[in-house]
mmCIF file of C-alpha atoms and ligand atoms in Angstrom:
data_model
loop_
_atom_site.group_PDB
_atom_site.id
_atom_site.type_symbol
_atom_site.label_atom_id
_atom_site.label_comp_id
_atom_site.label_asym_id
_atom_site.label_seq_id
_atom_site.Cartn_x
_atom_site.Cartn_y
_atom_site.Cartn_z
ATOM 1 C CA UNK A 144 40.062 91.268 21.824
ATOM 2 C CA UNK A 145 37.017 92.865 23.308
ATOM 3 C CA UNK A 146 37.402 92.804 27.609
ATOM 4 C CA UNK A 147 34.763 93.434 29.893
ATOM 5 C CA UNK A 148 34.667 94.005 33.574
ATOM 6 C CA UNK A 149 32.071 92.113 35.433
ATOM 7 C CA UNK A 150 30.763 92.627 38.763
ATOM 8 C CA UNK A 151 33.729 91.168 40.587
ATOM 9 C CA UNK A 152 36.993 92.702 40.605
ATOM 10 C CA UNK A 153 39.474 91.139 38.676
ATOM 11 C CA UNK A 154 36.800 88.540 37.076
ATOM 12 C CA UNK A 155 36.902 89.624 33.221
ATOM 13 C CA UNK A 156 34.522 88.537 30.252
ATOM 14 C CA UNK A 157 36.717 87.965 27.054
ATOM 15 C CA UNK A 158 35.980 87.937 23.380
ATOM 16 C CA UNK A 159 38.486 87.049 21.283
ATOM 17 C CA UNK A 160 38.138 88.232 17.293
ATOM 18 C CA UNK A 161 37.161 85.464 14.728
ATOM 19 C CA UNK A 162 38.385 85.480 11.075
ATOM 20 C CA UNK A 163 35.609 84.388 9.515
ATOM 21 C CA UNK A 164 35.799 82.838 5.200
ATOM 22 C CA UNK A 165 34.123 80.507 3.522
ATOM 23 C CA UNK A 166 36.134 77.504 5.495
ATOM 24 C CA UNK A 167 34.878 78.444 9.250
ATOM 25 C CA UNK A 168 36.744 81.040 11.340
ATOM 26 C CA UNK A 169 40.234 81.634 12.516
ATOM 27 C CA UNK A 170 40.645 82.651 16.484
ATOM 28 C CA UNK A 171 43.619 83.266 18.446
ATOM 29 C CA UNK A 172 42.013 81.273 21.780
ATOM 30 C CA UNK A 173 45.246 83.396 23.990
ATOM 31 C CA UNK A 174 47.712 85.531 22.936
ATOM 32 C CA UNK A 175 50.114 87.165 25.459
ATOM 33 C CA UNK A 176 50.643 90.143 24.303
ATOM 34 C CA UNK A 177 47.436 91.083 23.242
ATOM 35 C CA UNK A 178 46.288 90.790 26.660
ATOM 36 C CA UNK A 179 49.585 92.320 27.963
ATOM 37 C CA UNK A 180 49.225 95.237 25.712
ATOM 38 C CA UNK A 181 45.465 95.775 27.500
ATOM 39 C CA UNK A 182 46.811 95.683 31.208
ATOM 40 C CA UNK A 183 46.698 91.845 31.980
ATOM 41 C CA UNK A 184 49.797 91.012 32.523
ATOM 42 C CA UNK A 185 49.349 86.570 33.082
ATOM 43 C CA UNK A 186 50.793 83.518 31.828
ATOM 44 C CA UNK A 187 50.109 79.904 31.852
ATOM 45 C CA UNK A 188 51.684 76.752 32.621
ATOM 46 C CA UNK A 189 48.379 74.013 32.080
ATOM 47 C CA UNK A 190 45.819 73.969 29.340
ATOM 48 C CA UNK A 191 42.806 71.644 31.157
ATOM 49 C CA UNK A 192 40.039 69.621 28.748
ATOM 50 C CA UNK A 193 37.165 68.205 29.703
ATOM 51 C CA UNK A 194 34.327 66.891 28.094
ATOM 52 C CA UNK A 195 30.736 66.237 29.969
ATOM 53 C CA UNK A 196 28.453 63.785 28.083
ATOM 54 C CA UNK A 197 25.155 64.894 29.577
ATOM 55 C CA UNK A 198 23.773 67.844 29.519
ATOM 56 C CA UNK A 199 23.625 69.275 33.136
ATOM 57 C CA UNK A 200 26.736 68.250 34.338
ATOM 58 C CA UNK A 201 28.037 70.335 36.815
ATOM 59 C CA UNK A 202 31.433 70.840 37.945
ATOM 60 C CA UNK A 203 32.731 72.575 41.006
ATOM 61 C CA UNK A 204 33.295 74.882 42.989
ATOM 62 C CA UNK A 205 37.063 74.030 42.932
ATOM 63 C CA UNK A 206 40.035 76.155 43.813
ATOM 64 C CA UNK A 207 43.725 75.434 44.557
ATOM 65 C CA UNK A 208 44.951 76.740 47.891
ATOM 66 C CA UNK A 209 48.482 78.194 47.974
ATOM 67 C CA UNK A 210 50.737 77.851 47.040
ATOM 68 C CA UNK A 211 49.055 76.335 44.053
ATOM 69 C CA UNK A 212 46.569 78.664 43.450
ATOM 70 C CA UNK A 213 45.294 78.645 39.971
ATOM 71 C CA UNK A 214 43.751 81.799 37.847
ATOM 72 C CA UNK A 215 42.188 80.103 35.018
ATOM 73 C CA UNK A 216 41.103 81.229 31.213
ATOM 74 C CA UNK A 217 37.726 79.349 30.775
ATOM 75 C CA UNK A 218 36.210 78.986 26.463
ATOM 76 C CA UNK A 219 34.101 76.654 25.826
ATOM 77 C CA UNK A 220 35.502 74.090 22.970
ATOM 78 C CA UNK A 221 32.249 72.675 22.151
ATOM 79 C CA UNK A 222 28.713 72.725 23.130
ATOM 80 C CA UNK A 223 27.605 75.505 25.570
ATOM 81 C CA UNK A 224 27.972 76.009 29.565
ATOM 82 C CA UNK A 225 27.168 78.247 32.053
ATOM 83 C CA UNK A 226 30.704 79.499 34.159
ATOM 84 C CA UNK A 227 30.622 80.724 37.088
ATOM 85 C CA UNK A 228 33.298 82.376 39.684
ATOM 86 C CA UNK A 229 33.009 82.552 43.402
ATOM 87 C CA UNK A 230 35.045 85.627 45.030
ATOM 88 C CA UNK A 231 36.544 84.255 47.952
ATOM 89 C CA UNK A 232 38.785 87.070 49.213
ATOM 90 C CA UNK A 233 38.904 87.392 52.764
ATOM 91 C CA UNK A 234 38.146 91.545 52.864
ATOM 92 C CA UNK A 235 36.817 91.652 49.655
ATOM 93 C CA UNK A 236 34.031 93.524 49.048
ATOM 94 C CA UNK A 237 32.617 90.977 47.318
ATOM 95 C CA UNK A 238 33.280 88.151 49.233
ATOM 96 C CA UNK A 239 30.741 85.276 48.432
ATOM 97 C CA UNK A 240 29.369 86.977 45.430
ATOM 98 C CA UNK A 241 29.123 85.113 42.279
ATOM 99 C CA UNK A 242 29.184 86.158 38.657
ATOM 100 C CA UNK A 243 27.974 83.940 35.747
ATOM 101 C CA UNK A 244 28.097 84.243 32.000
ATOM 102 C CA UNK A 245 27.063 81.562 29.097
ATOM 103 C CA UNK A 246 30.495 80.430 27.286
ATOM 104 C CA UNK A 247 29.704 78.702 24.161
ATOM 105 C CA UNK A 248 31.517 77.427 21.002
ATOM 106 C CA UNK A 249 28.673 79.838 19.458
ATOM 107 C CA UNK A 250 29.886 82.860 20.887
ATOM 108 C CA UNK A 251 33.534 82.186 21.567
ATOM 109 C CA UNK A 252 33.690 84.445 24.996
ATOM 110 C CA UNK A 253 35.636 83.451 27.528
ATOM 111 C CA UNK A 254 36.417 83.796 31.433
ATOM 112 C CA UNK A 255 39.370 85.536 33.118
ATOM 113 C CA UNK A 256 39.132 84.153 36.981
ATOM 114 C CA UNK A 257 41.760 85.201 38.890
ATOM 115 C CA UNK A 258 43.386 83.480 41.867
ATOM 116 C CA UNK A 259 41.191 83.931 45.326
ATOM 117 C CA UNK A 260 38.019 82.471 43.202
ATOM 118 C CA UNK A 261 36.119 79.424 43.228
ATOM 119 C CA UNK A 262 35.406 78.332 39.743
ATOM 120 C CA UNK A 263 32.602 75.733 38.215
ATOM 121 C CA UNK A 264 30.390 75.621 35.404
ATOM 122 C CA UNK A 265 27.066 73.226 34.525
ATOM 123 C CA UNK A 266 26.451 72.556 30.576
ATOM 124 C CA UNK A 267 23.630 73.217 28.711
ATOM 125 C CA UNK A 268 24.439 70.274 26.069
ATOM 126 C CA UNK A 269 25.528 66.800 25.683
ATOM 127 C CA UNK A 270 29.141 66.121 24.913
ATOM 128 C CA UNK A 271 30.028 69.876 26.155
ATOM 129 C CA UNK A 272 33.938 70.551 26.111
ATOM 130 C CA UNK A 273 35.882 72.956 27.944
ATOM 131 C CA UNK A 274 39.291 73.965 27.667
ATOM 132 C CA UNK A 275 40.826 76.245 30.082
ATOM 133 C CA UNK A 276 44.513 77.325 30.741
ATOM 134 C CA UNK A 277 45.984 77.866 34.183
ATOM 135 C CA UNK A 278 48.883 79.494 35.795
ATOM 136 C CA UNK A 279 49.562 76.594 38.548
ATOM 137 C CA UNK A 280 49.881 73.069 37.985
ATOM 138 C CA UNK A 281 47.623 71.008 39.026
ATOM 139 C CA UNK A 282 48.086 70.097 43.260
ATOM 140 C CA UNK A 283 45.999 67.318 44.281
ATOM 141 C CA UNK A 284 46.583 68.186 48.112
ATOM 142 C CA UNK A 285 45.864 71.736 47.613
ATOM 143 C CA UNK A 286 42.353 70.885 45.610
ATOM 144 C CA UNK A 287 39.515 72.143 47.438
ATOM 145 C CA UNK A 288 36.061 71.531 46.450
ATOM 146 C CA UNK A 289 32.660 73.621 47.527
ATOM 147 C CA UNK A 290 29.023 72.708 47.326
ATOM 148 C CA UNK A 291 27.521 73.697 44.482
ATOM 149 C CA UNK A 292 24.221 74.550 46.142
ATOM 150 C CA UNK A 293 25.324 76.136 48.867
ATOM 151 C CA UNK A 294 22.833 78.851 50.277
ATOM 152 C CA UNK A 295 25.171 80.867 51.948
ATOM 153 C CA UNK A 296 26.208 81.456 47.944
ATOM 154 C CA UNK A 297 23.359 81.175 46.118
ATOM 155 C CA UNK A 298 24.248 80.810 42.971
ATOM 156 C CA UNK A 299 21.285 80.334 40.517
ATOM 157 C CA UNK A 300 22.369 77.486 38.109
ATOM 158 C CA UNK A 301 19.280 77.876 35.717
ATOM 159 C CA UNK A 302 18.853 74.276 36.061
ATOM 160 C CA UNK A 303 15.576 72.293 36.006
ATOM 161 C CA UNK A 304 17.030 68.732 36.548
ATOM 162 C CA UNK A 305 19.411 67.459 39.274
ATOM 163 C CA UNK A 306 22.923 67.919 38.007
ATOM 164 C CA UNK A 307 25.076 65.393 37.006
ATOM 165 C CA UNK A 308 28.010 65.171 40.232
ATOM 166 C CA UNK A 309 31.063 63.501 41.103
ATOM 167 C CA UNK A 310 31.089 62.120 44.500
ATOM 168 C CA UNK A 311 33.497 64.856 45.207
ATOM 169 C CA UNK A 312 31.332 67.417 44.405
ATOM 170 C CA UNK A 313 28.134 66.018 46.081
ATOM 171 C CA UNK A 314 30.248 65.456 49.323
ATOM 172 C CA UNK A 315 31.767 69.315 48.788
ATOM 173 C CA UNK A 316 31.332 70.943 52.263
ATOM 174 C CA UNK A 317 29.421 75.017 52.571
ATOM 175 C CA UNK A 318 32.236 77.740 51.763
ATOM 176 C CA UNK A 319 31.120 78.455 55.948
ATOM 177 C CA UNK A 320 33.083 75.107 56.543
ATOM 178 C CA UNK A 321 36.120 75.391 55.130
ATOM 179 C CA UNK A 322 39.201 77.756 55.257
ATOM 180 C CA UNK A 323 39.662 80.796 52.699
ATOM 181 C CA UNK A 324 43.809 81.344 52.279
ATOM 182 C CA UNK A 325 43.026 84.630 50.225
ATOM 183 C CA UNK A 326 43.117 88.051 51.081
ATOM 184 C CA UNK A 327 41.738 91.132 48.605
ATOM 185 C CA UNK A 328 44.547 93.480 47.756
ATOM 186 C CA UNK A 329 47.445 91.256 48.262
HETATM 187 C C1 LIG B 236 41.846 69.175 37.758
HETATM 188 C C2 LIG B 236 42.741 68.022 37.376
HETATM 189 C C3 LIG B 236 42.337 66.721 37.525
HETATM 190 N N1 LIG B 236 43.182 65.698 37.171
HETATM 191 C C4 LIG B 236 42.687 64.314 37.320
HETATM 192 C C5 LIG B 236 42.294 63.962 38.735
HETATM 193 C C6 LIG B 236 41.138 63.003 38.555
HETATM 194 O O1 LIG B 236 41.631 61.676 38.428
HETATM 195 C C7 LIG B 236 40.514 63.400 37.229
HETATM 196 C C8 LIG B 236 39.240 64.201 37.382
HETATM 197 O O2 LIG B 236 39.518 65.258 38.271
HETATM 198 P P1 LIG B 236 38.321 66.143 38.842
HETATM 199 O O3 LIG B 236 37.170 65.255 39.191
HETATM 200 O O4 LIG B 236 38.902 67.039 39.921
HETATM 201 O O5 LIG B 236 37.938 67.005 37.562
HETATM 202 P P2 LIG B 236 36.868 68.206 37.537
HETATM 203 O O6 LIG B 236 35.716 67.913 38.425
HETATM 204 O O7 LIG B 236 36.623 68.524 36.113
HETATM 205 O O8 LIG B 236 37.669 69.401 38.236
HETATM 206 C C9 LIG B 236 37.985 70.600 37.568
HETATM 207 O O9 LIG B 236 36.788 71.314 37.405
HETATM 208 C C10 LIG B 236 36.727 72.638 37.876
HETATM 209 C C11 LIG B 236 35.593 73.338 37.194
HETATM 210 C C12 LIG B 236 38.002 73.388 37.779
HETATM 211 O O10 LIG B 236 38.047 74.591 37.534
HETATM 212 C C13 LIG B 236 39.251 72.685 38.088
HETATM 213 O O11 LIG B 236 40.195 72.800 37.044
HETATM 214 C C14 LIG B 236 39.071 71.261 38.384
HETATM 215 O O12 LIG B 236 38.762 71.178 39.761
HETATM 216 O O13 LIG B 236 41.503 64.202 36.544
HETATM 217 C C15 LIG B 236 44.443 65.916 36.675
HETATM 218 O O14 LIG B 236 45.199 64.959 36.372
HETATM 219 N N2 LIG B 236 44.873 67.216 36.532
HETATM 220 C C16 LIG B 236 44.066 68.290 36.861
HETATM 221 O O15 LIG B 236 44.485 69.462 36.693
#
């Protein structure tokens, strides 16, 4: 399992070996102890699926306040996307700074988003799967949703076509607007 740091603490790029023959590849998506054994010490109580039919779907910015906060462990099944986390730590020094990285089925990596993150992704394909794990159930009344576009963020999507939105997400209020519950360090 190759990790990588990225620019925001605790956000991690994963790459998980394949065993490749002539029938495909073998992959161990999530293995405790291999992570364990490298320092990350997480487990998980919800594996998430979704699949988007159209090409430039977008998802997000969702997070889970506490005390359902959710770190997540983003692949992409099939098809390829473009993930992206949101640091959202009050005193972080990287507060509002994003990081985003293409997951594919091509190239297996995966995303390690802690809790104190907003997390979304837009695909880059039709019929685009994801499959994530994450270490809090799902809360409906601690689900909070962020604009996507929002320029106090800035995220660049690579997108040349409006996105594909739920109503949630195009009704998703500026990260100014809405109330942070995490603190760096703690
Ligand atoms: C997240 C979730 C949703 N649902 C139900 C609730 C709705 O009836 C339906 C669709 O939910 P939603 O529109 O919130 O799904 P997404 O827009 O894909 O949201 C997810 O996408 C972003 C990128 C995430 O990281 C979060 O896991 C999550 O917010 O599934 C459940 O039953 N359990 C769940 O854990």
């Amino acid at each position: 399992m190759k990790i990588t740091k990225t620019a925001l603490d605790g956000v991690l790029l994963l790459e998980p070996k394949r065993f490749g023959d002539v029938r495909g590849f073998f992959a161990e998506s999530w293995n405790r102890q291999t992570l364990l054994a490298q320092g990350i010490d997480i487990d998980f109580v919800q594996d998430n699926h979704s699949m988007s039919e159209a090409a430039g779907t977008l998802r997000g910015l969702h997070f889970q306040t506490p005390p359902h906060a959710q770190a997540k462990l983003v692949r992409c099944a099939r098809g390829a996307l473009f993930d992206v986390a949101v640091d959202i730590r009050a005193g972080s020094p990287t507060f509002g700074q994003w990081v985003g990285y293409d997951l594919s089925f091509e190239n297996g990596l995966q995303l390690l988003i802690p809790e104190g993150f907003l997390h979304g992704f837009v695909t880059r394909q039709p019929d685009t799967e994801i499959a994530y794990k994450c270490t809090a159930h799902y809360a409906p009344d601690c689900d909070r949703a962020v604009r996507f576009d929002d320029p106090g963020i800035g995220i660049d999507w690579g997108m040349t076509c409006e996105p594909v939105l739920s109503d949630k997400d195009a009704a998703a209020p500026p990260l100014r607007a809405i109330e942070t519950p995490f603190v760096y360090g703690a």
